[in-house]
Short mmCIF file of C-alpha atoms in Angstrom, two decimals:
data_model
loop_
_atom_site.label_atom_id
_atom_site.label_comp_id
_atom_site.label_asym_id
_atom_site.label_seq_id
_atom_site.Cartn_x
_atom_site.Cartn_y
_atom_site.Cartn_z
CA UNK A 1 0.00 0.00 0.00
CA UNK A 2 2.86 2.38 0.79
CA UNK A 3 4.37 1.70 -2.63
CA UNK A 4 1.04 2.56 -4.27
CA UNK A 5 0.77 5.69 -2.14
CA UNK A 6 4.26 6.83 -3.09
CA UNK A 7 3.54 6.12 -6.77
CA UNK A 8 0.35 8.23 -6.69
CA UNK A 9 2.11 11.08 -4.86
CA UNK A 10 4.60 11.36 -7.73
CA UNK A 11 1.81 12.73 -9.90
CA UNK A 12 0.70 15.45 -7.49
CA UNK A 13 0.57 18.71 -9.47
CA UNK A 14 1.63 22.11 -8.25
CA UNK A 15 -0.82 23.79 -5.87
CA UNK A 16 -0.90 26.88 -8.09
CA UNK A 17 -2.63 24.86 -10.80
CA UNK A 18 -6.01 24.86 -9.08
CA UNK A 19 -7.98 22.69 -11.51
CA UNK A 20 -5.27 20.05 -11.79
CA UNK A 21 -4.68 19.91 -8.06
CA UNK A 22 -8.41 19.78 -7.33
CA UNK A 23 -8.75 16.81 -9.70
CA UNK A 24 -5.74 15.06 -8.18
CA UNK A 25 -6.98 15.65 -4.63
CA UNK A 26 -10.38 14.17 -5.45
CA UNK A 27 -8.84 10.90 -6.61
CA UNK A 28 -6.22 10.83 -3.85
CA UNK A 29 -8.77 11.16 -1.05
CA UNK A 30 -10.98 8.58 -2.75
CA UNK A 31 -8.15 6.03 -2.79
CA UNK A 32 -6.58 6.66 0.61
CA UNK A 33 -7.69 7.36 4.17
CA UNK A 34 -7.31 11.01 5.17
CA UNK A 35 -3.94 11.70 6.87
CA UNK A 36 -5.55 13.23 9.95
CA UNK A 37 -8.28 11.56 11.98
CA UNK A 38 -9.41 11.99 15.57
CA UNK A 39 -7.22 9.74 17.68
CA UNK A 40 -5.49 9.91 21.05
CA UNK A 41 -6.71 11.67 24.16
CA UNK A 42 -10.07 12.86 22.88
CA UNK A 43 -13.54 11.57 23.68
CA UNK A 44 -14.37 10.97 20.00
CA UNK A 45 -12.22 8.58 18.00
CA UNK A 46 -13.24 8.16 14.38
CA UNK A 47 -11.42 7.26 11.19
CA UNK A 48 -14.46 7.97 8.98
CA UNK A 49 -14.37 10.90 6.58
CA UNK A 50 -17.19 12.24 4.41
CA UNK A 51 -16.14 10.34 1.29
CA UNK A 52 -16.26 7.02 3.08
CA UNK A 53 -19.61 7.85 4.64
CA UNK A 54 -20.97 8.56 1.17
CA UNK A 55 -19.45 5.33 -0.16
CA UNK A 56 -21.52 3.38 2.37
CA UNK A 57 -24.69 4.80 0.79
CA UNK A 58 -23.43 4.01 -2.71
CA UNK A 59 -22.72 0.42 -1.63
CA UNK A 60 -26.27 0.10 -0.29
CA UNK A 61 -27.57 0.98 -3.78
CA UNK A 62 -25.58 -1.60 -5.75
CA UNK A 63 -28.14 -4.41 -5.55
CA UNK A 64 -30.75 -2.00 -6.88
CA UNK A 65 -28.50 -1.17 -9.82
CA UNK A 66 -28.02 -4.87 -10.65
CA UNK A 67 -31.72 -5.66 -10.35
CA UNK A 68 -32.83 -2.51 -12.15
CA UNK A 69 -30.52 -3.23 -15.08
CA UNK A 70 -31.98 -6.72 -15.51
CA UNK A 71 -35.57 -5.51 -14.99
CA UNK A 72 -35.29 -2.95 -17.80
CA UNK A 73 -34.55 -5.76 -20.23
CA UNK A 74 -37.10 -8.09 -18.67
CA UNK A 75 -39.95 -5.58 -18.97
CA UNK A 76 -39.00 -4.83 -22.57
CA UNK A 77 -39.06 -8.45 -23.69
CA UNK A 78 -42.18 -9.31 -21.69
CA UNK A 79 -43.95 -6.46 -23.51
CA UNK A 80 -43.22 -8.06 -26.89
CA UNK A 81 -43.93 -11.59 -25.66
CA UNK A 82 -40.35 -12.89 -25.79
CA UNK A 83 -38.32 -14.53 -23.00
CA UNK A 84 -41.13 -13.99 -20.52
CA UNK A 85 -39.63 -16.27 -17.87
CA UNK A 86 -37.47 -14.62 -15.23
CA UNK A 87 -34.32 -16.47 -16.31
CA UNK A 88 -35.10 -16.77 -20.02
CA UNK A 89 -32.74 -14.65 -22.10
CA UNK A 90 -31.06 -13.52 -18.87
CA UNK A 91 -27.83 -12.28 -20.46
CA UNK A 92 -29.77 -10.62 -23.27
CA UNK A 93 -31.88 -8.72 -20.74
CA UNK A 94 -28.83 -7.62 -18.73
CA UNK A 95 -27.06 -6.35 -21.86
CA UNK A 96 -30.18 -4.51 -22.97
CA UNK A 97 -30.49 -2.94 -19.51
CA UNK A 98 -26.83 -1.89 -19.50
CA UNK A 99 -27.30 -0.18 -22.86
CA UNK A 100 -30.03 1.93 -21.23
CA UNK A 101 -28.48 2.49 -17.78
CA UNK A 102 -24.86 3.25 -18.65
CA UNK A 103 -25.57 6.40 -20.72
CA UNK A 104 -27.79 7.74 -17.91
CA UNK A 105 -25.08 6.99 -15.34
CA UNK A 106 -22.31 8.54 -17.45
CA UNK A 107 -24.24 11.71 -18.29
CA UNK A 108 -25.23 12.13 -14.63
CA UNK A 109 -21.64 11.99 -13.43
CA UNK A 110 -20.02 13.90 -16.30
CA UNK A 111 -22.41 16.82 -15.84
CA UNK A 112 -22.67 16.71 -12.05
CA UNK A 113 -19.01 16.09 -11.28
CA UNK A 114 -17.97 18.52 -14.02
CA UNK A 115 -19.86 21.28 -12.24
CA UNK A 116 -18.42 20.16 -8.88
CA UNK A 117 -14.86 20.26 -10.27
CA UNK A 118 -15.44 23.70 -11.78
CA UNK A 119 -16.70 25.21 -8.52
CA UNK A 120 -13.99 23.48 -6.46
CA UNK A 121 -11.24 24.82 -8.72
CA UNK A 122 -12.78 28.28 -8.71
CA UNK A 123 -12.95 28.33 -4.90
CA UNK A 124 -9.54 26.69 -4.52
CA UNK A 125 -10.59 23.75 -2.36
CA UNK A 126 -11.01 20.00 -2.70
CA UNK A 127 -13.88 18.48 -4.63
CA UNK A 128 -16.83 18.13 -2.29
CA UNK A 129 -18.09 14.60 -1.78
CA UNK A 130 -21.83 15.16 -1.74
CA UNK A 131 -22.37 14.29 -5.39
CA UNK A 132 -21.17 10.71 -4.82
CA UNK A 133 -24.61 9.91 -3.41
CA UNK A 134 -26.63 12.26 -5.62
CA UNK A 135 -24.92 10.83 -8.71
CA UNK A 136 -25.78 7.30 -7.59
CA UNK A 137 -29.40 8.15 -6.77
CA UNK A 138 -30.37 10.15 -9.85
CA UNK A 139 -30.19 7.25 -12.39
CA UNK A 140 -32.26 5.04 -10.08
CA UNK A 141 -35.18 7.51 -9.89
CA UNK A 142 -35.43 8.09 -13.63
CA UNK A 143 -37.39 6.15 -16.27
CA UNK A 144 -35.16 4.00 -18.51
CA UNK A 145 -35.77 6.03 -21.68
CA UNK A 146 -35.22 9.50 -20.21
CA UNK A 147 -33.80 11.81 -22.94
CA UNK A 148 -30.16 12.42 -22.05
CA UNK A 149 -30.18 16.09 -23.05
CA UNK A 150 -33.03 16.88 -20.67
CA UNK A 151 -31.39 14.78 -17.97
CA UNK A 152 -28.21 16.87 -18.32
CA UNK A 153 -30.20 20.10 -18.02
CA UNK A 154 -32.01 18.80 -14.92
CA UNK A 155 -28.73 17.82 -13.23
CA UNK A 156 -27.16 21.19 -14.00
CA UNK A 157 -30.22 22.92 -12.53
CA UNK A 158 -30.14 20.77 -9.38
CA UNK A 159 -26.41 21.12 -8.73
CA UNK A 160 -26.03 24.82 -9.55
CA UNK A 161 -29.26 26.30 -8.20
CA UNK A 162 -30.03 23.70 -5.56
CA UNK A 163 -26.55 23.23 -4.12
CA UNK A 164 -23.74 25.51 -5.24
CA UNK A 165 -25.92 28.61 -4.93
CA UNK A 166 -26.24 27.82 -1.22
CA UNK A 167 -22.53 27.19 -0.70
CA UNK A 168 -21.96 23.59 -1.80
CA UNK A 169 -22.01 20.30 0.07
CA UNK A 170 -23.52 20.56 3.53
CA UNK A 171 -25.25 23.87 2.75
CA UNK A 172 -28.10 22.85 0.44
CA UNK A 173 -31.60 22.97 1.90
CA UNK A 174 -33.18 20.52 -0.60
CA UNK A 175 -32.20 17.03 -1.68
CA UNK A 176 -30.22 17.43 -4.92
CA UNK A 177 -31.35 14.17 -6.55
CA UNK A 178 -35.00 15.04 -5.97
CA UNK A 179 -34.48 18.51 -7.42
CA UNK A 180 -33.29 16.89 -10.64
CA UNK A 181 -36.39 14.71 -10.73
CA UNK A 182 -38.77 17.55 -9.91
CA UNK A 183 -37.21 19.66 -12.69
CA UNK A 184 -37.89 16.87 -15.20
CA UNK A 185 -41.41 16.41 -13.86
CA UNK A 186 -42.40 20.06 -14.27
CA UNK A 187 -40.33 20.97 -17.35
CA UNK A 188 -40.80 17.75 -19.36
CA UNK A 189 -43.74 15.94 -17.73
CA UNK A 190 -44.42 13.53 -20.59
CA UNK A 191 -40.99 11.93 -20.11
CA UNK A 192 -41.55 10.94 -16.49
CA UNK A 193 -45.28 10.35 -16.07
CA UNK A 194 -48.03 8.44 -17.84
CA UNK A 195 -48.24 4.82 -19.00
CA UNK A 196 -45.71 4.83 -21.84
CA UNK A 197 -42.41 5.87 -20.24
CA UNK A 198 -41.72 2.99 -17.84
CA UNK A 199 -40.92 0.29 -20.42
CA UNK A 200 -37.84 0.92 -22.50
CA UNK A 201 -37.72 0.64 -26.27
CA UNK A 202 -41.46 0.65 -26.93
CA UNK A 203 -42.87 3.23 -29.33
CA UNK A 204 -46.41 3.96 -30.42
CA UNK A 205 -47.15 3.91 -34.15
CA UNK A 206 -50.70 5.01 -34.78
CA UNK A 207 -52.75 3.10 -32.25
CA UNK A 208 -50.32 0.16 -31.89
CA UNK A 209 -47.17 -0.32 -29.82
CA UNK A 210 -44.02 -1.81 -31.33
CA UNK A 211 -40.48 -2.55 -30.17
CA UNK A 212 -38.12 0.11 -31.49
CA UNK A 213 -35.15 -0.88 -33.64
CA UNK A 214 -32.21 -2.25 -31.65
CA UNK A 215 -29.76 -0.35 -33.85
CA UNK A 216 -26.09 -0.88 -33.08
CA UNK A 217 -26.85 -3.41 -30.33
CA UNK A 218 -28.32 -5.75 -32.95
CA UNK A 219 -25.11 -5.65 -34.99
CA UNK A 220 -22.68 -5.58 -32.05
CA UNK A 221 -24.05 -8.40 -29.89
CA UNK A 222 -26.15 -10.72 -32.04
CA UNK A 223 -23.19 -12.44 -33.69
CA UNK A 224 -21.66 -13.07 -30.24
CA UNK A 225 -24.88 -14.38 -28.73
CA UNK A 226 -25.72 -16.54 -31.74
CA UNK A 227 -22.22 -18.02 -31.67
CA UNK A 228 -22.76 -19.00 -28.03
CA UNK A 229 -26.18 -20.44 -28.75
CA UNK A 230 -27.92 -17.69 -26.76
CA UNK A 231 -31.00 -15.61 -27.52
CA UNK A 232 -30.40 -12.60 -29.81
CA UNK A 233 -31.91 -9.16 -30.18
CA UNK A 234 -33.17 -9.46 -33.72
CA UNK A 235 -33.98 -6.36 -35.73
CA UNK A 236 -36.77 -4.96 -33.58
CA UNK A 237 -40.11 -3.77 -34.82
CA UNK A 238 -42.10 -6.58 -33.22
CA UNK A 239 -45.63 -5.75 -32.13
CA UNK A 240 -46.28 -5.90 -28.41
CA UNK A 241 -48.57 -8.55 -26.98
CA UNK A 242 -52.34 -8.06 -26.93
CA UNK A 243 -53.55 -6.26 -23.83
CA UNK A 244 -50.17 -4.61 -23.28
CA UNK A 245 -50.10 -1.81 -20.75
CA UNK A 246 -47.06 0.04 -19.58
CA UNK A 247 -48.92 1.35 -16.55
CA UNK A 248 -47.40 0.91 -13.11
CA UNK A 249 -49.49 -0.62 -10.29
CA UNK A 250 -49.96 2.88 -8.87
CA UNK A 251 -51.25 4.20 -12.18
CA UNK A 252 -53.83 1.42 -12.28
CA UNK A 253 -54.73 1.70 -8.59
CA UNK A 254 -55.48 5.41 -8.95
CA UNK A 255 -58.29 4.56 -11.39
CA UNK A 256 -59.44 1.05 -10.55
CA UNK A 257 -58.23 0.26 -7.04
CA UNK A 258 -56.64 -3.02 -6.02
CA UNK A 259 -59.00 -5.09 -8.18
CA UNK A 260 -57.60 -3.38 -11.26
CA UNK A 261 -54.03 -3.97 -10.10
CA UNK A 262 -54.68 -7.69 -9.52
CA UNK A 263 -55.99 -8.01 -13.06
CA UNK A 264 -52.54 -7.06 -14.40
CA UNK A 265 -49.93 -7.90 -11.74
CA UNK A 266 -49.63 -10.46 -8.97
CA UNK A 267 -48.64 -9.54 -5.43
CA UNK A 268 -45.42 -11.49 -5.96
CA UNK A 269 -44.49 -9.37 -8.98
CA UNK A 270 -45.14 -6.17 -7.03
CA UNK A 271 -43.22 -7.37 -3.98
CA UNK A 272 -40.13 -8.57 -5.86
CA UNK A 273 -40.22 -5.62 -8.26
CA UNK A 274 -40.63 -7.33 -11.65
CA UNK A 275 -42.93 -4.52 -12.77
CA UNK A 276 -42.56 -1.31 -14.78
CA UNK A 277 -41.23 1.70 -12.91
CA UNK A 278 -38.19 3.83 -12.26
CA UNK A 279 -34.90 1.97 -12.62
CA UNK A 280 -34.19 1.31 -8.95
CA UNK A 281 -37.43 1.83 -7.03
CA UNK A 282 -39.42 -1.37 -7.57
CA UNK A 283 -37.87 -4.22 -5.53
CA UNK A 284 -39.07 -4.22 -1.90
CA UNK A 285 -36.62 -6.87 -0.54
CA UNK A 286 -33.54 -5.20 -2.03
CA UNK A 287 -34.58 -1.79 -0.72
CA UNK A 288 -35.12 -3.29 2.75
CA UNK A 289 -31.62 -4.83 2.61
CA UNK A 290 -30.19 -1.38 1.86
CA UNK A 291 -32.32 0.12 4.64
CA UNK A 292 -31.03 -2.37 7.22
CA UNK A 293 -27.43 -1.85 6.07
CA UNK A 294 -27.68 1.93 6.47
CA UNK A 295 -29.35 1.70 9.87
CA UNK A 296 -26.89 -0.89 11.22
CA UNK A 297 -23.92 1.21 10.09
CA UNK A 298 -25.69 4.33 11.48
CA UNK A 299 -25.35 6.14 8.17
CA UNK A 300 -29.12 6.65 8.10
CA UNK A 301 -30.98 7.68 11.25
CA UNK A 302 -33.58 5.08 12.18
CA UNK A 303 -35.84 7.79 13.62
CA UNK A 304 -36.63 9.19 10.17
CA UNK A 305 -37.33 5.74 8.72
CA UNK A 306 -39.42 4.41 11.63
CA UNK A 307 -41.22 7.74 11.94
CA UNK A 308 -42.01 7.53 8.24
CA UNK A 309 -43.39 4.01 8.56
CA UNK A 310 -45.62 5.14 11.44
CA UNK A 311 -46.87 8.13 9.46
CA UNK A 312 -47.53 5.91 6.43
CA UNK A 313 -49.67 3.43 8.33
CA UNK A 314 -51.55 6.15 10.22
CA UNK A 315 -52.49 7.87 6.94
CA UNK A 316 -53.34 4.56 5.22
CA UNK A 317 -55.58 3.41 8.09
CA UNK A 318 -57.35 6.78 8.17
CA UNK A 319 -58.08 6.47 4.46
CA UNK A 320 -59.30 2.90 4.91
CA UNK A 321 -61.73 4.20 7.55
CA UNK A 322 -63.01 6.95 5.22
CA UNK A 323 -63.40 4.70 2.16
CA UNK A 324 -66.85 3.11 1.61
CA UNK A 325 -67.22 -0.53 2.61
CA UNK A 326 -68.81 -1.55 -0.69
CA UNK A 327 -66.92 -0.75 -3.88
CA UNK A 328 -68.73 -1.03 -7.19
CA UNK A 329 -68.05 -0.18 -10.82
CA UNK A 330 -69.45 3.32 -10.30
CA UNK A 331 -67.35 4.07 -7.20
CA UNK A 332 -64.95 6.96 -7.91
CA UNK A 333 -61.34 5.87 -8.35
CA UNK A 334 -60.15 7.93 -5.39
CA UNK A 335 -62.30 5.87 -2.99
CA UNK A 336 -61.03 2.63 -4.54
CA UNK A 337 -57.49 3.89 -4.02
CA UNK A 338 -58.23 4.87 -0.41
CA UNK A 339 -59.62 1.40 0.34
CA UNK A 340 -56.36 -0.43 -0.50
CA UNK A 341 -54.83 -2.26 2.46
CA UNK A 342 -51.84 -0.44 4.04
CA UNK A 343 -49.43 -3.31 3.35
CA UNK A 344 -50.38 -3.29 -0.32
CA UNK A 345 -49.96 0.48 -0.39
CA UNK A 346 -46.50 -0.06 1.11
CA UNK A 347 -45.47 -2.53 -1.61
CA UNK A 348 -46.57 -0.27 -4.45
CA UNK A 349 -44.61 2.75 -5.55
CA UNK A 350 -41.40 4.19 -4.17
CA UNK A 351 -42.14 4.96 -0.52
CA UNK A 352 -39.56 2.56 0.93
CA UNK A 353 -36.89 3.84 -1.47
CA UNK A 354 -37.73 7.48 -0.71
CA UNK A 355 -37.82 7.15 3.08
CA UNK A 356 -34.56 5.14 3.09
CA UNK A 357 -32.34 6.97 0.62
CA UNK A 358 -33.94 10.41 0.18
CA UNK A 359 -35.54 11.42 3.46
CA UNK A 360 -32.49 10.41 5.52
CA UNK A 361 -30.19 12.88 3.76
CA UNK A 362 -28.41 14.37 6.82
CA UNK A 363 -28.04 17.81 5.23
CA UNK A 364 -31.63 18.53 4.25
CA UNK A 365 -33.44 16.64 7.03
CA UNK A 366 -34.15 17.71 10.60
CA UNK A 367 -31.21 17.67 13.04
CA UNK A 368 -32.76 17.05 16.44
CA UNK A 369 -33.74 13.51 17.53
CA UNK A 370 -37.34 14.54 18.19
CA UNK A 371 -37.39 16.58 14.99
CA UNK A 372 -36.37 13.50 12.99
CA UNK A 373 -39.41 11.58 14.27
CA UNK A 374 -41.71 14.46 13.31
CA UNK A 375 -39.94 14.99 9.97
CA UNK A 376 -40.23 11.31 8.93
CA UNK A 377 -43.83 11.07 10.12
CA UNK A 378 -44.95 14.15 8.16
CA UNK A 379 -43.15 13.06 4.98
CA UNK A 380 -45.07 9.79 4.95
CA UNK A 381 -48.38 11.24 6.10
CA UNK A 382 -48.40 14.08 3.57
CA UNK A 383 -46.91 11.94 0.79
CA UNK A 384 -49.62 9.30 1.01
CA UNK A 385 -52.31 11.98 0.91
CA UNK A 386 -50.73 13.41 -2.25
CA UNK A 387 -50.48 9.89 -3.74
CA UNK A 388 -54.15 9.07 -3.18
CA UNK A 389 -55.85 12.45 -3.57
CA UNK A 390 -53.93 13.84 -6.57
CA UNK A 391 -55.50 12.39 -9.73
CA UNK A 392 -52.78 13.79 -11.99
CA UNK A 393 -49.83 12.20 -10.21
CA UNK A 394 -50.32 8.92 -8.29
CA UNK A 395 -47.22 9.29 -6.10
CA UNK A 396 -46.23 11.87 -3.55
CA UNK A 397 -42.83 11.32 -1.97
CA UNK A 398 -40.88 13.69 -4.21
CA UNK A 399 -43.16 16.59 -3.32
CA UNK A 400 -43.56 15.72 0.36
CA UNK A 401 -39.79 15.32 0.96
CA UNK A 402 -38.98 18.63 -0.73
CA UNK A 403 -41.75 20.28 1.27
CA UNK A 404 -40.41 18.90 4.55
CA UNK A 405 -36.82 19.80 3.52
CA UNK A 406 -38.11 23.37 3.46
CA UNK A 407 -39.71 23.11 6.91
CA UNK A 408 -36.99 21.01 8.60
CA UNK A 409 -35.33 24.09 10.20
CA UNK A 410 -38.74 25.20 11.52
CA UNK A 411 -39.32 21.75 13.05
CA UNK A 412 -35.93 21.93 14.78
CA UNK A 413 -36.68 25.48 15.98
CA UNK A 414 -39.86 24.41 17.77
CA UNK A 415 -38.14 21.33 19.19
CA UNK A 416 -35.39 23.57 20.61
CA UNK A 417 -38.03 25.93 22.01
CA UNK A 418 -39.96 23.07 23.61
CA UNK A 419 -36.76 21.68 25.16
CA UNK A 420 -35.81 25.13 26.51
CA UNK A 421 -39.28 25.61 28.04
CA UNK A 422 -39.23 22.15 29.58
CA UNK A 423 -35.80 22.72 31.12
CA UNK A 424 -36.77 26.16 32.35
CA UNK A 425 -39.90 24.69 33.94
CA UNK A 426 -37.87 21.94 35.60
CA UNK A 427 -35.29 24.44 36.87
CA UNK A 428 -38.06 26.69 38.21
CA UNK A 429 -39.65 23.74 40.04
CA UNK A 430 -36.32 22.77 41.60
CA UNK A 431 -35.71 26.37 42.68
CA UNK A 432 -39.17 26.52 44.23
CA UNK A 433 -38.54 23.32 46.18
CA UNK A 434 -35.25 24.72 47.40
CA UNK A 435 -36.84 27.98 48.55
CA UNK A 436 -39.60 26.10 50.36
CA UNK A 437 -36.99 24.01 52.11
CA UNK A 438 -34.97 27.02 53.24
CA UNK A 439 -37.98 28.86 54.64
CA UNK A 440 -39.40 25.84 56.45
CA UNK A 441 -39.14 26.01 60.31
CA UNK A 442 -38.82 23.42 63.00
CA UNK A 443 -37.02 20.14 62.97
CA UNK A 444 -36.66 18.90 59.46
CA UNK A 445 -34.50 16.32 57.96
CA UNK A 446 -33.27 16.48 54.36
CA UNK A 447 -31.94 13.22 52.98
CA UNK A 448 -29.01 13.55 50.64
CA UNK A 449 -27.52 10.11 50.31
CA UNK A 450 -26.61 9.03 53.89
CA UNK A 451 -26.23 12.55 55.32
CA UNK A 452 -28.77 14.25 57.65
CA UNK A 453 -29.01 18.04 57.67
CA UNK A 454 -30.69 19.63 60.72
CA UNK A 455 -31.48 23.30 61.43
CA UNK A 456 -29.09 25.07 63.78
CA UNK A 457 -29.71 28.54 65.20
CA UNK A 458 -31.83 30.62 62.85
CA UNK A 459 -34.17 28.67 60.62
CA UNK A 460 -32.64 28.12 57.25
CA UNK A 461 -29.07 27.62 58.51
CA UNK A 462 -27.92 24.06 58.04
CA UNK A 463 -24.95 21.90 58.86
#
């Protein structure tokens, strides 16, 4: 390791070359532990720096990347009626998914890190580490066919106006990844909502859906796959199967309730995540694994997550109580949506992903322990109301988290005020007890451990 360290140090540029030294420092601190950590005669001993903290979050997302890459290909081929089994055409599906995911990942990091490097060089300090997590999250919350140009614009907006304008890492008041998504949602809504964006490579011609041409992938991989006796891409253009719908379970539930969802997807498909949706938000077990990892390593505060789960079930049970007992064909869709069991609501959509990886952002969330409970609770409570009651957008975590990011300082303020009042009240009560004791006359005995204090001479004088 020392030899590698010495080899890397040979390439350290002059400090006067700000851009070059900023770039070098970013890679150096990524490869090696920081030279100074808190050790010795202090009450806090920690070898963790911010980069390594962020790397823990990135590691927790890796299973979602692997699954999401495969699921992109799986959903595409299921739509055209080919390789419908989970393991059929497995390598073909993974390659197809990589062709979609890699450009999104590369554009995200080239644009986001490019802006980070520019601002770091301009300010003359090291590259800030915050984008490690934002850059890992953004691809996972996008649809697989998101136009790369609009993605680049959204990332530039989120990093410049949502982060650097406030001073950089640790100073932003909103979650950067969610800002990128909300920009896409409001600026280019047709690319991130509706029933046609969640399955990659499907285009509508007239009134029919067809698989788009596979282009260079057909020529680059088919001869390799055919030589190995594996399934190939073909030339594309196949018609999708009869009854095809690219709608997510939430999109169906908003109109037809759980009965409509069951007509298209099984509970197993929804639970394991083999359904259309954003790249990394569909698989419940893999998200829970990441959640447990972050809580065990104390990267994510359990108060936000558990508070969110409580708020989710409280809101879901309230809606169940409001929904009519009998649901018929003429029942409005909102009441059918409200009547869905809380556990089924939990499986659908991106709540678990949002409360685990978005709401726990330590910069934009509440700081106080009590504030974290309130913050997580309100995110879930408000988000589920938006999901169910908003007919135009059957999901609510993006909006509820950004809203609570805005009010997190206010939550902490009232928690601080409540703590100060409680302590002042306790101090006042103790002072009152003391004054009553001093002014009391006659023989009294005050127990303080094993010592007895008795009045001597004037009342109020003790030995």
